[in-house]
Structure formats: structure tokens, C-alpha cells
PDB file of C-alpha atoms and ligand atoms in Angstrom:
ATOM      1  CA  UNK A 405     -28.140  -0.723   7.484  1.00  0.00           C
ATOM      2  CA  UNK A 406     -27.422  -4.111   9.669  1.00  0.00           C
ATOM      3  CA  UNK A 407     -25.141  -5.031   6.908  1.00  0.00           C
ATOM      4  CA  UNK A 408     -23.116  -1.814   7.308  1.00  0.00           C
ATOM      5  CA  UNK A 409     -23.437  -2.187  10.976  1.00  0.00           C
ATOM      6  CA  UNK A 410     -21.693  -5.218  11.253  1.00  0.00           C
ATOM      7  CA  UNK A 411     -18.753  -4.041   9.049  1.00  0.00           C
ATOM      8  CA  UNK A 412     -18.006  -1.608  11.464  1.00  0.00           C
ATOM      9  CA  UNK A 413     -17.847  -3.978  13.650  1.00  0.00           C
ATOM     10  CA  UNK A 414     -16.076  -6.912  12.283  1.00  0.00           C
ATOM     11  CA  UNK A 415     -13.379  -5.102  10.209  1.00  0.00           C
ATOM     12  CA  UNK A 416     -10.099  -4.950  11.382  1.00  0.00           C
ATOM     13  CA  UNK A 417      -8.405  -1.528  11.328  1.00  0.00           C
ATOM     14  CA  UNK A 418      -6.201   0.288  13.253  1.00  0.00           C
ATOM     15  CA  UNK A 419      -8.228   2.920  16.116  1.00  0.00           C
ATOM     16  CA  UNK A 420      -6.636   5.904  14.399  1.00  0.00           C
ATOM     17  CA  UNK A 421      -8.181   4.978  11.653  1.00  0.00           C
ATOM     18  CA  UNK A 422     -11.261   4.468  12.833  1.00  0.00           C
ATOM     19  CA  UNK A 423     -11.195   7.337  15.233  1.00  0.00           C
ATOM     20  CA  UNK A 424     -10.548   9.485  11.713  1.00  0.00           C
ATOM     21  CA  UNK A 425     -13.353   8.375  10.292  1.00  0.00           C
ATOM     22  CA  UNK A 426     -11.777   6.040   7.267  1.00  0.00           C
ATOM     23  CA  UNK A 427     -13.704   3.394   7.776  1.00  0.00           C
ATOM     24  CA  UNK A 428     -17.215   4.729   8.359  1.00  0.00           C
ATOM     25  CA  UNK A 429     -16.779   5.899   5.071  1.00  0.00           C
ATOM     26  CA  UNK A 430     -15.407   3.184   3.446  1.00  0.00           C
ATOM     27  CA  UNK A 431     -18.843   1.031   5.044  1.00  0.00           C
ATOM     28  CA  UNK A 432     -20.814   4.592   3.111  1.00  0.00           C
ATOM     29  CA  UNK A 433     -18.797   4.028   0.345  1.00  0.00           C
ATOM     30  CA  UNK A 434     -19.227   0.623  -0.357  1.00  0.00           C
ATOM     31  CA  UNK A 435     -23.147   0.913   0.153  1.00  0.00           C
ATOM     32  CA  UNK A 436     -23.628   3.424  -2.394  1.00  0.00           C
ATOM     33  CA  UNK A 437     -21.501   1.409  -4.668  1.00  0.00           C
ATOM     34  CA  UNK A 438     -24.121  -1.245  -4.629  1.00  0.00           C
ATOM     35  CA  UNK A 439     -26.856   1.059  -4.693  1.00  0.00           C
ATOM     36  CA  UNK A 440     -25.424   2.188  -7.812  1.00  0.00           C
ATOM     37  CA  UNK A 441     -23.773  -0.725  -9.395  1.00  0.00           C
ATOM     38  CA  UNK A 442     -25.197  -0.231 -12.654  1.00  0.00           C
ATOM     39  CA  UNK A 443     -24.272   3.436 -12.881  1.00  0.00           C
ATOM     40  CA  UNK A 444     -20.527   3.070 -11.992  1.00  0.00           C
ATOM     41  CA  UNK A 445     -19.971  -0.061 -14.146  1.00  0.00           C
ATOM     42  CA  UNK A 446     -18.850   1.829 -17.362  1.00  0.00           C
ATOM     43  CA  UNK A 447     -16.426   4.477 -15.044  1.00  0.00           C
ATOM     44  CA  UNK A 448     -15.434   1.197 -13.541  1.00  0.00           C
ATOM     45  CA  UNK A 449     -14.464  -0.773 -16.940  1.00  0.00           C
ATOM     46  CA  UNK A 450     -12.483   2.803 -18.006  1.00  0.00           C
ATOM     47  CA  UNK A 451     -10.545   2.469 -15.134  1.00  0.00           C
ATOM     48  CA  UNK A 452      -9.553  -1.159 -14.931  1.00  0.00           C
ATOM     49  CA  UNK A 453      -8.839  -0.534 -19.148  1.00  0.00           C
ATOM     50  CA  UNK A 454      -6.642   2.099 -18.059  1.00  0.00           C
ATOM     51  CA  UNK A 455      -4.478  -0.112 -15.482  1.00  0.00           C
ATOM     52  CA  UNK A 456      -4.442  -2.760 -18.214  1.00  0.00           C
ATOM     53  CA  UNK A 457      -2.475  -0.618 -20.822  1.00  0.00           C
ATOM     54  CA  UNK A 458      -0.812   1.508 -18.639  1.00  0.00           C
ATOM     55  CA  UNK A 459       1.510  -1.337 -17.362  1.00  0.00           C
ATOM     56  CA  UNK A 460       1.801  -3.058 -20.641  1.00  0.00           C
ATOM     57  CA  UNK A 461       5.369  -2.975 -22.199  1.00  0.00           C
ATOM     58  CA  UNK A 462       6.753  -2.633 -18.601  1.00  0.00           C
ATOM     59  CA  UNK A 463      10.448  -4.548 -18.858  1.00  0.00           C
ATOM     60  CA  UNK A 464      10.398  -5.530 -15.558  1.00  0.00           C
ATOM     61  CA  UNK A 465       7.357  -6.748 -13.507  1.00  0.00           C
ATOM     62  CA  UNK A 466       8.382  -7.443  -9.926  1.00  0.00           C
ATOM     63  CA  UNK A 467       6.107  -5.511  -7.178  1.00  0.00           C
ATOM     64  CA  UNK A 468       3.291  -3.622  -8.427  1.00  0.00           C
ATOM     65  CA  UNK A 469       1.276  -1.692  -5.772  1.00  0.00           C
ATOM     66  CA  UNK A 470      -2.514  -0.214  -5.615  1.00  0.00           C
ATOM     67  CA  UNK A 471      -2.290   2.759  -3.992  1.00  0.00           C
ATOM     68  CA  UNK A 472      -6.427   3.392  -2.801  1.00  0.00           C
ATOM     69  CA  UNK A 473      -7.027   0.163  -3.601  1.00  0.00           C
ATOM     70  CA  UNK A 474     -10.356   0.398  -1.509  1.00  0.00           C
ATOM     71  CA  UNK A 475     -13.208  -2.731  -2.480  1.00  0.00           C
ATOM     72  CA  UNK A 476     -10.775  -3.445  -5.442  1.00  0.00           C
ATOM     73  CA  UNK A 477     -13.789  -2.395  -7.628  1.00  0.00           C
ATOM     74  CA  UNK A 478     -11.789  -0.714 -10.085  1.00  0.00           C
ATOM     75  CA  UNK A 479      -8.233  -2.284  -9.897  1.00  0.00           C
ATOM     76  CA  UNK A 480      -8.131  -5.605 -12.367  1.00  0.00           C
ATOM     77  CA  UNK A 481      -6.410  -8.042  -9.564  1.00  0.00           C
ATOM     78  CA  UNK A 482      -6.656 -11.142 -11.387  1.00  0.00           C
ATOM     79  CA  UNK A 483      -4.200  -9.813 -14.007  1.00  0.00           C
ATOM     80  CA  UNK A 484      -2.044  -7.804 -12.014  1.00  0.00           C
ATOM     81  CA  UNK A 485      -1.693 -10.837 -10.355  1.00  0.00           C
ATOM     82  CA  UNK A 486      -0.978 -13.111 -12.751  1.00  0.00           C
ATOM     83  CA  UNK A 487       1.637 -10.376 -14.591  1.00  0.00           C
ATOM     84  CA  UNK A 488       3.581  -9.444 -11.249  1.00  0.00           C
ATOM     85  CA  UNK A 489       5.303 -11.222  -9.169  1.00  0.00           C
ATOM     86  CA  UNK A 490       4.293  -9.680  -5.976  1.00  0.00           C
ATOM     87  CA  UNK A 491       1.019  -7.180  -5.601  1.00  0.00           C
ATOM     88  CA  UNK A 492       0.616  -4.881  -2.597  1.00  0.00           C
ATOM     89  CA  UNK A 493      -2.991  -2.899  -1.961  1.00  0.00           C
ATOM     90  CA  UNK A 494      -2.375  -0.220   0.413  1.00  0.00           C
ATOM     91  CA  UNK A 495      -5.629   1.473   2.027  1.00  0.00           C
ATOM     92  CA  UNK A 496      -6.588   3.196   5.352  1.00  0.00           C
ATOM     93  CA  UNK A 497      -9.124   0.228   5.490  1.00  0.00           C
ATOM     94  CA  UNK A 498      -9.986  -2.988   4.035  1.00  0.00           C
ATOM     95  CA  UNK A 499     -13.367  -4.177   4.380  1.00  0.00           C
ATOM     96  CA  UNK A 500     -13.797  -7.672   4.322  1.00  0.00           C
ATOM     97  CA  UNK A 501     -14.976  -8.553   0.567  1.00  0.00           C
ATOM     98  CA  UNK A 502     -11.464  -7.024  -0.640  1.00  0.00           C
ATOM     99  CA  UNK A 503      -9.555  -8.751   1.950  1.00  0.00           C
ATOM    100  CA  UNK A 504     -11.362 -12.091   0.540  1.00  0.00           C
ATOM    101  CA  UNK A 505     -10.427 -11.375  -2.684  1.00  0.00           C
ATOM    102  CA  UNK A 506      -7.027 -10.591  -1.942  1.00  0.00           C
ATOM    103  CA  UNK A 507      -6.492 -14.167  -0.682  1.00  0.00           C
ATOM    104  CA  UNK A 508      -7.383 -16.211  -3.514  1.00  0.00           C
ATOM    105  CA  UNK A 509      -4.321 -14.523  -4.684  1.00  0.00           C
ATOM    106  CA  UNK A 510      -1.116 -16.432  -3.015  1.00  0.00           C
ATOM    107  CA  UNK A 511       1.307 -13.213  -4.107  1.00  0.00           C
ATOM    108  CA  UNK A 512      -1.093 -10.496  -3.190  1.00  0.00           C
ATOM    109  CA  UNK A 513      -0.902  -8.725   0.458  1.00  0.00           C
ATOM    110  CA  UNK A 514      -2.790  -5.956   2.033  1.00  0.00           C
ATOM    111  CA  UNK A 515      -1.034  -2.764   3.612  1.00  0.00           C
ATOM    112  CA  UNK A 516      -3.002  -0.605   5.752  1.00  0.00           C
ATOM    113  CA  UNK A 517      -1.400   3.073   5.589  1.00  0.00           C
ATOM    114  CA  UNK A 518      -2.591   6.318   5.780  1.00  0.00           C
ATOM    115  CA  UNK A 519      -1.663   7.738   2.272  1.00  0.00           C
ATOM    116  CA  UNK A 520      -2.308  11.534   3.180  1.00  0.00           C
ATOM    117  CA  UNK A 521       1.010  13.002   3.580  1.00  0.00           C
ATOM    118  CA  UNK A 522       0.145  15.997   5.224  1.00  0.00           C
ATOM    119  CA  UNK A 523       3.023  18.564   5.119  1.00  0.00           C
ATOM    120  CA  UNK A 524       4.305  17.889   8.665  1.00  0.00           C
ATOM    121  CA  UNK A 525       4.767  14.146   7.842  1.00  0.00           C
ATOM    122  CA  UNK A 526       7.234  12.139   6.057  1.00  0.00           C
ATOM    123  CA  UNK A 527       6.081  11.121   2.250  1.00  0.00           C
ATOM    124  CA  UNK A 528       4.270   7.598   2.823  1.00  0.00           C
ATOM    125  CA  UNK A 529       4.907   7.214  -1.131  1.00  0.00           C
ATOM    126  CA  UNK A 530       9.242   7.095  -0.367  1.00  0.00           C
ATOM    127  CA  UNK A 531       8.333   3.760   1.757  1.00  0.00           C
ATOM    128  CA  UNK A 532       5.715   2.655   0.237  1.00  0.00           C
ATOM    129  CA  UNK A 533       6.802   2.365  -2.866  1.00  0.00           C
ATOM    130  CA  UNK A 534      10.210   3.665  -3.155  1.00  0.00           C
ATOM    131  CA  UNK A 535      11.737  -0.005  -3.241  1.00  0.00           C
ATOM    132  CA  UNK A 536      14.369  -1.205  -5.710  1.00  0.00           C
ATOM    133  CA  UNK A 537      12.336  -4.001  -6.893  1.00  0.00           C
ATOM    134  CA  UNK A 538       8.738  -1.762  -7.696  1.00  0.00           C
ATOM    135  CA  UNK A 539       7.933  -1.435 -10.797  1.00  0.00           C
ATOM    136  CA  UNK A 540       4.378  -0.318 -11.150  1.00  0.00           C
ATOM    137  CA  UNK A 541       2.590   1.865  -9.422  1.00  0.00           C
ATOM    138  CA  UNK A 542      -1.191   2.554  -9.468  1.00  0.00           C
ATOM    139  CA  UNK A 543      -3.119   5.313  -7.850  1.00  0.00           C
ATOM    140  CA  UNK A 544      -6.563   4.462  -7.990  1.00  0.00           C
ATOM    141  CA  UNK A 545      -9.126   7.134  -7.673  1.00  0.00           C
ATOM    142  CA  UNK A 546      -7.419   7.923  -4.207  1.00  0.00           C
ATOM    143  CA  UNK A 547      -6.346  11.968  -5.127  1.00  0.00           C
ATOM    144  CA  UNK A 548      -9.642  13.407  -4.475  1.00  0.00           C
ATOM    145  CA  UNK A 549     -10.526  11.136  -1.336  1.00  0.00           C
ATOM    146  CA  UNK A 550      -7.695  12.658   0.484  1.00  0.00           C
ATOM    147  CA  UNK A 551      -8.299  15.722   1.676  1.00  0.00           C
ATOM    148  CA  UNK A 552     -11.425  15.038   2.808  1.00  0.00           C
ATOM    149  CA  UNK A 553     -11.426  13.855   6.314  1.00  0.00           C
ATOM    150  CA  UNK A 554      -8.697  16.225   6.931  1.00  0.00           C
ATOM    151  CA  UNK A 555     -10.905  18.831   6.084  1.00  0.00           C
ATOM    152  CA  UNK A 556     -13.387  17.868   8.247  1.00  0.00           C
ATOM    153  CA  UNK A 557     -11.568  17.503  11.301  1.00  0.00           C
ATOM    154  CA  UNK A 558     -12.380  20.097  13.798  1.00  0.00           C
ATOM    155  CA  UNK A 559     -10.555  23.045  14.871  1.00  0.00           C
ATOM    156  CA  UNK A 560      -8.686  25.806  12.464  1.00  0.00           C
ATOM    157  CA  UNK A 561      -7.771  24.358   9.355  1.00  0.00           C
ATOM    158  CA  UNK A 562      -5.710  26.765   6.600  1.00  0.00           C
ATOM    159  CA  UNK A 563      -7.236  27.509   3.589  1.00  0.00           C
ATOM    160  CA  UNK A 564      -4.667  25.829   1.642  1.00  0.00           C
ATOM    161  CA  UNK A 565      -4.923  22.102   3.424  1.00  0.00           C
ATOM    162  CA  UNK A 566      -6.586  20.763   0.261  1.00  0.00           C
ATOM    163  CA  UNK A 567      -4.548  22.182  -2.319  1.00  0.00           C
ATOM    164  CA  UNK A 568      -1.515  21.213  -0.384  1.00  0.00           C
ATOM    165  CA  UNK A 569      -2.444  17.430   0.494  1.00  0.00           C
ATOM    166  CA  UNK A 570      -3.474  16.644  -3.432  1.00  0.00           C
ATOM    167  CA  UNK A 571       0.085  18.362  -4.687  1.00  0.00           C
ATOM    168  CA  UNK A 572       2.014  16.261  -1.946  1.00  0.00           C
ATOM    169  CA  UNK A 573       0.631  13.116  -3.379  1.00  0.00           C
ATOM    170  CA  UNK A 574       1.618  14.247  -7.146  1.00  0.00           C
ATOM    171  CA  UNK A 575       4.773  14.839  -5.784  1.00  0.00           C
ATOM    172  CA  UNK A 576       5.117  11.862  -3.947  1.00  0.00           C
ATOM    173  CA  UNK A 577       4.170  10.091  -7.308  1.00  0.00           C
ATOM    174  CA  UNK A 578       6.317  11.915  -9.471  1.00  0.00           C
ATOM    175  CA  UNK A 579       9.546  11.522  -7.339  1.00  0.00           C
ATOM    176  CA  UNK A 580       9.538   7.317  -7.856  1.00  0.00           C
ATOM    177  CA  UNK A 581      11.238   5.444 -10.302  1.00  0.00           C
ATOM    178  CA  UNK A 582       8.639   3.108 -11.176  1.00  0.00           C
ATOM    179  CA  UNK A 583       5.840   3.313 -13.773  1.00  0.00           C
ATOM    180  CA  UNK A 584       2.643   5.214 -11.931  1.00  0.00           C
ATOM    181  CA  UNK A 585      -0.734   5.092 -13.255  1.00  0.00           C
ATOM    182  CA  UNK A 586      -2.937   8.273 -11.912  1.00  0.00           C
ATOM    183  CA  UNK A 587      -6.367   7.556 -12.441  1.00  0.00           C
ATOM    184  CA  UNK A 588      -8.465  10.376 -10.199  1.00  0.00           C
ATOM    185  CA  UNK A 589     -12.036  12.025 -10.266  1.00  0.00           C
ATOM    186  CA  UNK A 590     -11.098  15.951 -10.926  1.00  0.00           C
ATOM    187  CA  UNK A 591     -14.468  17.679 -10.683  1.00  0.00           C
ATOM    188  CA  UNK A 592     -18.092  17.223  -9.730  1.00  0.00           C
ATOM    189  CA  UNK A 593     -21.134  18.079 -11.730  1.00  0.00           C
ATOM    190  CA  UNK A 594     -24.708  18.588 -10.091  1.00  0.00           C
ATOM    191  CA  UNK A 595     -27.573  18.562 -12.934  1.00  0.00           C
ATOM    192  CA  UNK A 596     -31.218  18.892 -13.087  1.00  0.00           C
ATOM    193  CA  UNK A 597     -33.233  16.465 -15.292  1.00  0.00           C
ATOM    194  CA  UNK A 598     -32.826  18.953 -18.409  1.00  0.00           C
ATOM    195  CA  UNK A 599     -29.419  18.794 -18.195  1.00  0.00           C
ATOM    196  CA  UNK A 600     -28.702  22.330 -16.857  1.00  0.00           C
ATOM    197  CA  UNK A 601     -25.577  22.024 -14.836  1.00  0.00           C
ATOM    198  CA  UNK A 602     -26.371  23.707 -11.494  1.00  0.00           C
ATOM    199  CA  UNK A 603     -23.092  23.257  -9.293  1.00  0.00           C
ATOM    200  CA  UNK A 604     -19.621  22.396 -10.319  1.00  0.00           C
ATOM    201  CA  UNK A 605     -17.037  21.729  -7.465  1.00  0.00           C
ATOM    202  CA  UNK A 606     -13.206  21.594  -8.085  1.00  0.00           C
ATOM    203  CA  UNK A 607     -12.537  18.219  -6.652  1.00  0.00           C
ATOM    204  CA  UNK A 608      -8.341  18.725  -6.584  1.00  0.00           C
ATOM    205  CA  UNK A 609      -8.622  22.243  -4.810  1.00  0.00           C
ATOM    206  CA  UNK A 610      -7.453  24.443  -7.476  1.00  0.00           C
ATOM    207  CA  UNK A 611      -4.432  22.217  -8.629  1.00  0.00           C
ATOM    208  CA  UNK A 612      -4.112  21.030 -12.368  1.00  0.00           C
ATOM    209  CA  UNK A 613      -2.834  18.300 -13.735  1.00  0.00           C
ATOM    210  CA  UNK A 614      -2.469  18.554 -17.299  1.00  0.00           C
ATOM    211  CA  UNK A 615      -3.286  16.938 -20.531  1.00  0.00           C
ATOM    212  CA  UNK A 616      -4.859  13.523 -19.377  1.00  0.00           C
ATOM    213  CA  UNK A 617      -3.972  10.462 -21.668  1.00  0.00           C
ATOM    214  CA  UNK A 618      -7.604   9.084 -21.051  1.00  0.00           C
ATOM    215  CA  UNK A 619     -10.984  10.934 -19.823  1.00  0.00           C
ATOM    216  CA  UNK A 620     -14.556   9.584 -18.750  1.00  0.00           C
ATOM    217  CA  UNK A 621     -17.333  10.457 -16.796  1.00  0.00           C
ATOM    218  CA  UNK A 622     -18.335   8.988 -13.403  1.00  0.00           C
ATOM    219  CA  UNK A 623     -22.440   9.068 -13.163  1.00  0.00           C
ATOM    220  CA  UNK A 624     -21.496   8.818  -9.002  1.00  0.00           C
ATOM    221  CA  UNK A 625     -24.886   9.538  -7.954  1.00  0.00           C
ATOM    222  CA  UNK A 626     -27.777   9.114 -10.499  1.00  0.00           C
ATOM    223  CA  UNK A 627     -30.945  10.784 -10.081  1.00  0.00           C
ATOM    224  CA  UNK A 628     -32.737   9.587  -6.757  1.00  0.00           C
ATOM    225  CA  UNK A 629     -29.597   9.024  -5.017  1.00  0.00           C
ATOM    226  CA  UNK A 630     -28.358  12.232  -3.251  1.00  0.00           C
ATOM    227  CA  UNK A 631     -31.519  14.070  -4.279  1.00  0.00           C
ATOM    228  CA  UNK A 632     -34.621  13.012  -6.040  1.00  0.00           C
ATOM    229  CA  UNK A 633     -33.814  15.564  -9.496  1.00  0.00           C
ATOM    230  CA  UNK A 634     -30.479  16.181  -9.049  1.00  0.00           C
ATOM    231  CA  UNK A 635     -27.505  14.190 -10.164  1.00  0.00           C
ATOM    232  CA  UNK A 636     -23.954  14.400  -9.666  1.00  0.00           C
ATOM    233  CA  UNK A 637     -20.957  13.116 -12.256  1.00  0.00           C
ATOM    234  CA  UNK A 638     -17.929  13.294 -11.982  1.00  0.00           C
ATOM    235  CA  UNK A 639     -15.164  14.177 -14.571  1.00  0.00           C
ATOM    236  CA  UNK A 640     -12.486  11.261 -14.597  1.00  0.00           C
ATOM    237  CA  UNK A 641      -8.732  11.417 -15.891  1.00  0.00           C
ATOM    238  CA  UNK A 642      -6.150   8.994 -16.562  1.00  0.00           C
ATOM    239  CA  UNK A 643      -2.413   9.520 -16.923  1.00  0.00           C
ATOM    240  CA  UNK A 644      -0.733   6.244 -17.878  1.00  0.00           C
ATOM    241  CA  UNK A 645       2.429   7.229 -17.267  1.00  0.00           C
ATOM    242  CA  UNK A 646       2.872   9.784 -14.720  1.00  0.00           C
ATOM    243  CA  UNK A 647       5.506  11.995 -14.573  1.00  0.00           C
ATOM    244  CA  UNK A 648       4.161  15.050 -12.915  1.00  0.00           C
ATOM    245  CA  UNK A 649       2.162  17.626 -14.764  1.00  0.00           C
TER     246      UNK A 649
HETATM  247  C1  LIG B 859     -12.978   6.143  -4.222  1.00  0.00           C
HETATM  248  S1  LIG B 859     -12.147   4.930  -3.295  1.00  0.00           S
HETATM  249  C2  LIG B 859     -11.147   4.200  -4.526  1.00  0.00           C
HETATM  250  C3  LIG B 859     -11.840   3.064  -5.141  1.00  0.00           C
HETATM  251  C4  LIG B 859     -11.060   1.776  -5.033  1.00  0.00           C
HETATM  252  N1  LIG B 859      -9.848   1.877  -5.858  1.00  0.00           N
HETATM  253  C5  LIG B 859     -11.901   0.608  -5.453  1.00  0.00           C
HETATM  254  O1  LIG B 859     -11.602   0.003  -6.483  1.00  0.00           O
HETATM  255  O2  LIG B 859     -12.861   0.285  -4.750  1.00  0.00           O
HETATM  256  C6  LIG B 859     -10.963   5.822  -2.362  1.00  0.00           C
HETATM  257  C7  LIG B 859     -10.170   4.950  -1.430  1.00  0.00           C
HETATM  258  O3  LIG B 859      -9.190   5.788  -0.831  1.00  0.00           O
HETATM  259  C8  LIG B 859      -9.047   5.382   0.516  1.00  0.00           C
HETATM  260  N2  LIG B 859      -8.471   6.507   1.268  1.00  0.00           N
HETATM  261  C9  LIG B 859      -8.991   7.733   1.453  1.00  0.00           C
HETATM  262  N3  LIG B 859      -8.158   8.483   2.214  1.00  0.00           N
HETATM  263  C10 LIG B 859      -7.083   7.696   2.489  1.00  0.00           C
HETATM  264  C11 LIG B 859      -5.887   7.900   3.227  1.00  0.00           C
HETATM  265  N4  LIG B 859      -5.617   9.054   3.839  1.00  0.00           N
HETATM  266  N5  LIG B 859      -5.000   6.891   3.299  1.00  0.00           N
HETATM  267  C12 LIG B 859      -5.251   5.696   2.692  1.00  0.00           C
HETATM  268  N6  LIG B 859      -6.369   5.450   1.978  1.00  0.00           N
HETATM  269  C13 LIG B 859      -7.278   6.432   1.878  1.00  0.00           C
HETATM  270  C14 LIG B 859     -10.427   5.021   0.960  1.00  0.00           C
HETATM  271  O4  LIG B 859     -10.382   4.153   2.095  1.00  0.00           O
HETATM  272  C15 LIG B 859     -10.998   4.364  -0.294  1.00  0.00           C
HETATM  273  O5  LIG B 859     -10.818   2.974  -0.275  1.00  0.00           O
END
């Protein structure tokens, strides 16, 4: 509790951001990821694997960016460090153990953006990552995180919000030139201690994605953690070379 107290204090990030609500969960975020170190390591390892090979064979390897790159819990920085010449990590926030590990890297630098390009606003991905000299591309369990706060916010919000924020992203993704790496949580799975599944909740509002190249579960809250018999996984899918589905 005092520990996540005094991130929200000390981190630097911009008040919209704040006033939205990105770093509150971030600070929620990066508790239960400690909570339940032991239960995200293997979806962890999956994901880092699936960085690994997806940039392997890449001719060039100038600028590689992290889109979501969050605690940097599932993005292998070492090596994208050592293979590119430049690596950006875009996020709403970064808390303060990412922004450490970010600088014992001398070509790694941290953008704070707001990725959700809502349909009013211009695609964040076209500057972002639109750049000549980008080659790589990773968007790292990011998709299902953003429609979340907009969805929250008060006031009408159309029924379609969801659906349209996760296909502007795709889109955004699809459109670049470089080599993108979609790794994303697609669905969550509540179950009871005898296995009986007792929710299941589309995590990409109704949009599909295709055949993944790689597929793994996410145990994101073990039994005990959001409710004492109840436990909620999530289905995980990688696409090593996006394209658009
Ligand atoms: C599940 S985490 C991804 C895990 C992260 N790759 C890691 O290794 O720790 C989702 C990340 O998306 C970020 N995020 C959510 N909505 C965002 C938005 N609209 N713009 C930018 N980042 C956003 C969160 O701040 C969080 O760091």
C-alpha cells in the first residue's frame, strides 16, 4: 500500500494522464504482478520467446519500438538492445523500475504517448512509428488494455467504443512498413476449483484476429487473488509478423 502510494507520487507523468487514470493502474498493475510473480512467469517467458523470433532474420535493425512497453516485464530489453541500434518504449506511464532499467541501456529512450487512437484523433502509430529508419515494431500485450479507461470514463459512451479503439490499433499496425510483433490477451476465463468455466469475456470486443502464429495461457489471477475459488486466465496470441488479419 505505502509502496504504491509513493509511486503515485514520485512518478513523473503528464496530468492528462494521470487525470485518466493510466497511472493508478499502472501502480494496480504492477502490484498484482508481484503478487503473482510466480503465476505470470511462464505467460511472461512465451512472450519475451515470441519477440525473440519474431525479429530474427530482420535485414535491417535500426529503431525498434515497444509499443505498451509498461514494467518491461515481458519485452527482452537486453537483446533488443544489443540487436538494434536505437530502442524506443512508448507507454502512457513509466513507473520508476522500467525507467531504471531503461538507463542501463545508453541507446534505449522512453516515450510517453497515449496509444489509444480514438476515432476523432490522428493515428499515434503514423508518428510513432512511421519513420524511415523503423524496422521493428512490437506491441506488447497493449490491445486489450486500451479500451478500458475509455470505457470507463463517464458520460454516454457508444456501444461500439471498444470494438472501434482495438480495430484502430490493428489498423494502425497493419498500415507500417516495418516488421510488427502483436502479442495480446484475447479472452478471459473465470473457473471454479473443478475446472468448470463459469464466465468467459471477449477481451477485443467482438473483433478477430485470425490464425495466431503462437498461443498460451495467462493464469492472470490464480485462485485467492480476485476471489478466494475463482480464477481468471487469460487466452494469449502471438502474430510474429503482422500484417492485419
Ligand atoms: C498489460 S500492460 C503490458 C505489459 C508490459 N508490456 C510489461 O512488460 O510490463 C499494458 C500496458 O499498456 C499501457 N497502456 C494502456 N492504455 C494505454 C494507452 N492508451 N496509451 C499508452 N499506453 C497504454 C499501460 O500503461 C500498461 O503499461
Amino acid at each position: 500500500m505505502l509502496v504504491e502510494l509513493l509511486h503515485l507520487l514520485i512518478t513523473p507523468v503528464p496530468f492528462a494522464h494521470r487525470r485518466r487514470g493510466h497511472l493508478r493502474e499502472s501502480v494496480l498493475l504492477m502490484s498484482r504482478g508481484r503478487r503473482c510473480r510466480a503465476a505470470w512467469a511462464p505467460h511472461l517467458a512465451a512472450a519475451r520467446a515470441a519477440i525473440l523470433a519474431s525479429c530474427e532474420g530482420l535485414g535491417r535493425r535500426r529503431v525498434a519500438i515497444v509499443l505498451g512497453s509498461g514494467l518491461l516485464e515481458d519485452v527482452p530489453l537486453a537483446a533488443l538492445a544489443a540487436r538494434f541500434e536505437a530502442v524506443h518504449l512508448v507507454d502512457a506511464v513509466h513507473l520508476w523500475p522500467a525507467r531504471l532499467q531503461a538507463r542501463a541501456h545508453a541507446n534505449v529512450r522512453l516515450i510517453t504517448a497515449d496509444l489509444s487512437a480514438v476515432p476523432d484523433r490522428r493515428d499515434p502509430l503514423s508518428t510513432l512509428c512511421g519513420g524511415e529508419a523503423v524496422d521493428f515494431v512490437v506491441s506488447a500485450n497493449l490491445l486489450s488494455q486500451l479500451p478500458i479507461l475509455p470505457l470507463d470514463r463517464p458520460g454516454f459512451v457508444p456501444p461500439d467504443l471498444g470494438s472501434r479503439i482495438v480495430q484502430a490499433h490493428l489498423d494502425g499496425l497493419a498500415r507500417l512498413r516495418a516488421r510488427v510483433c502483436l502479442l495480446t490477451d484475447v479472452e478471459q476465463i473465470e473457473e471454479d476449483r473443478s475446472g468448470q468455466v463459469i464466465d468467459r469475456l471477449d477481451l477485443l470486443h467482438g473483433v478477430r484476429l485470425g490464425r495466431p502464429d503462437r498461443c498460451w495461457t495467462w493464469e492472470l489471477a490464480p485462485f485467492g487473488e480476485a476471489a478466494r475459488h475463482r480464477r481468471l486466465v487469460h487466452r494469449v496470441e502471438a502474430f510474429l509478423d503482422w500484417r492485419g488479419p
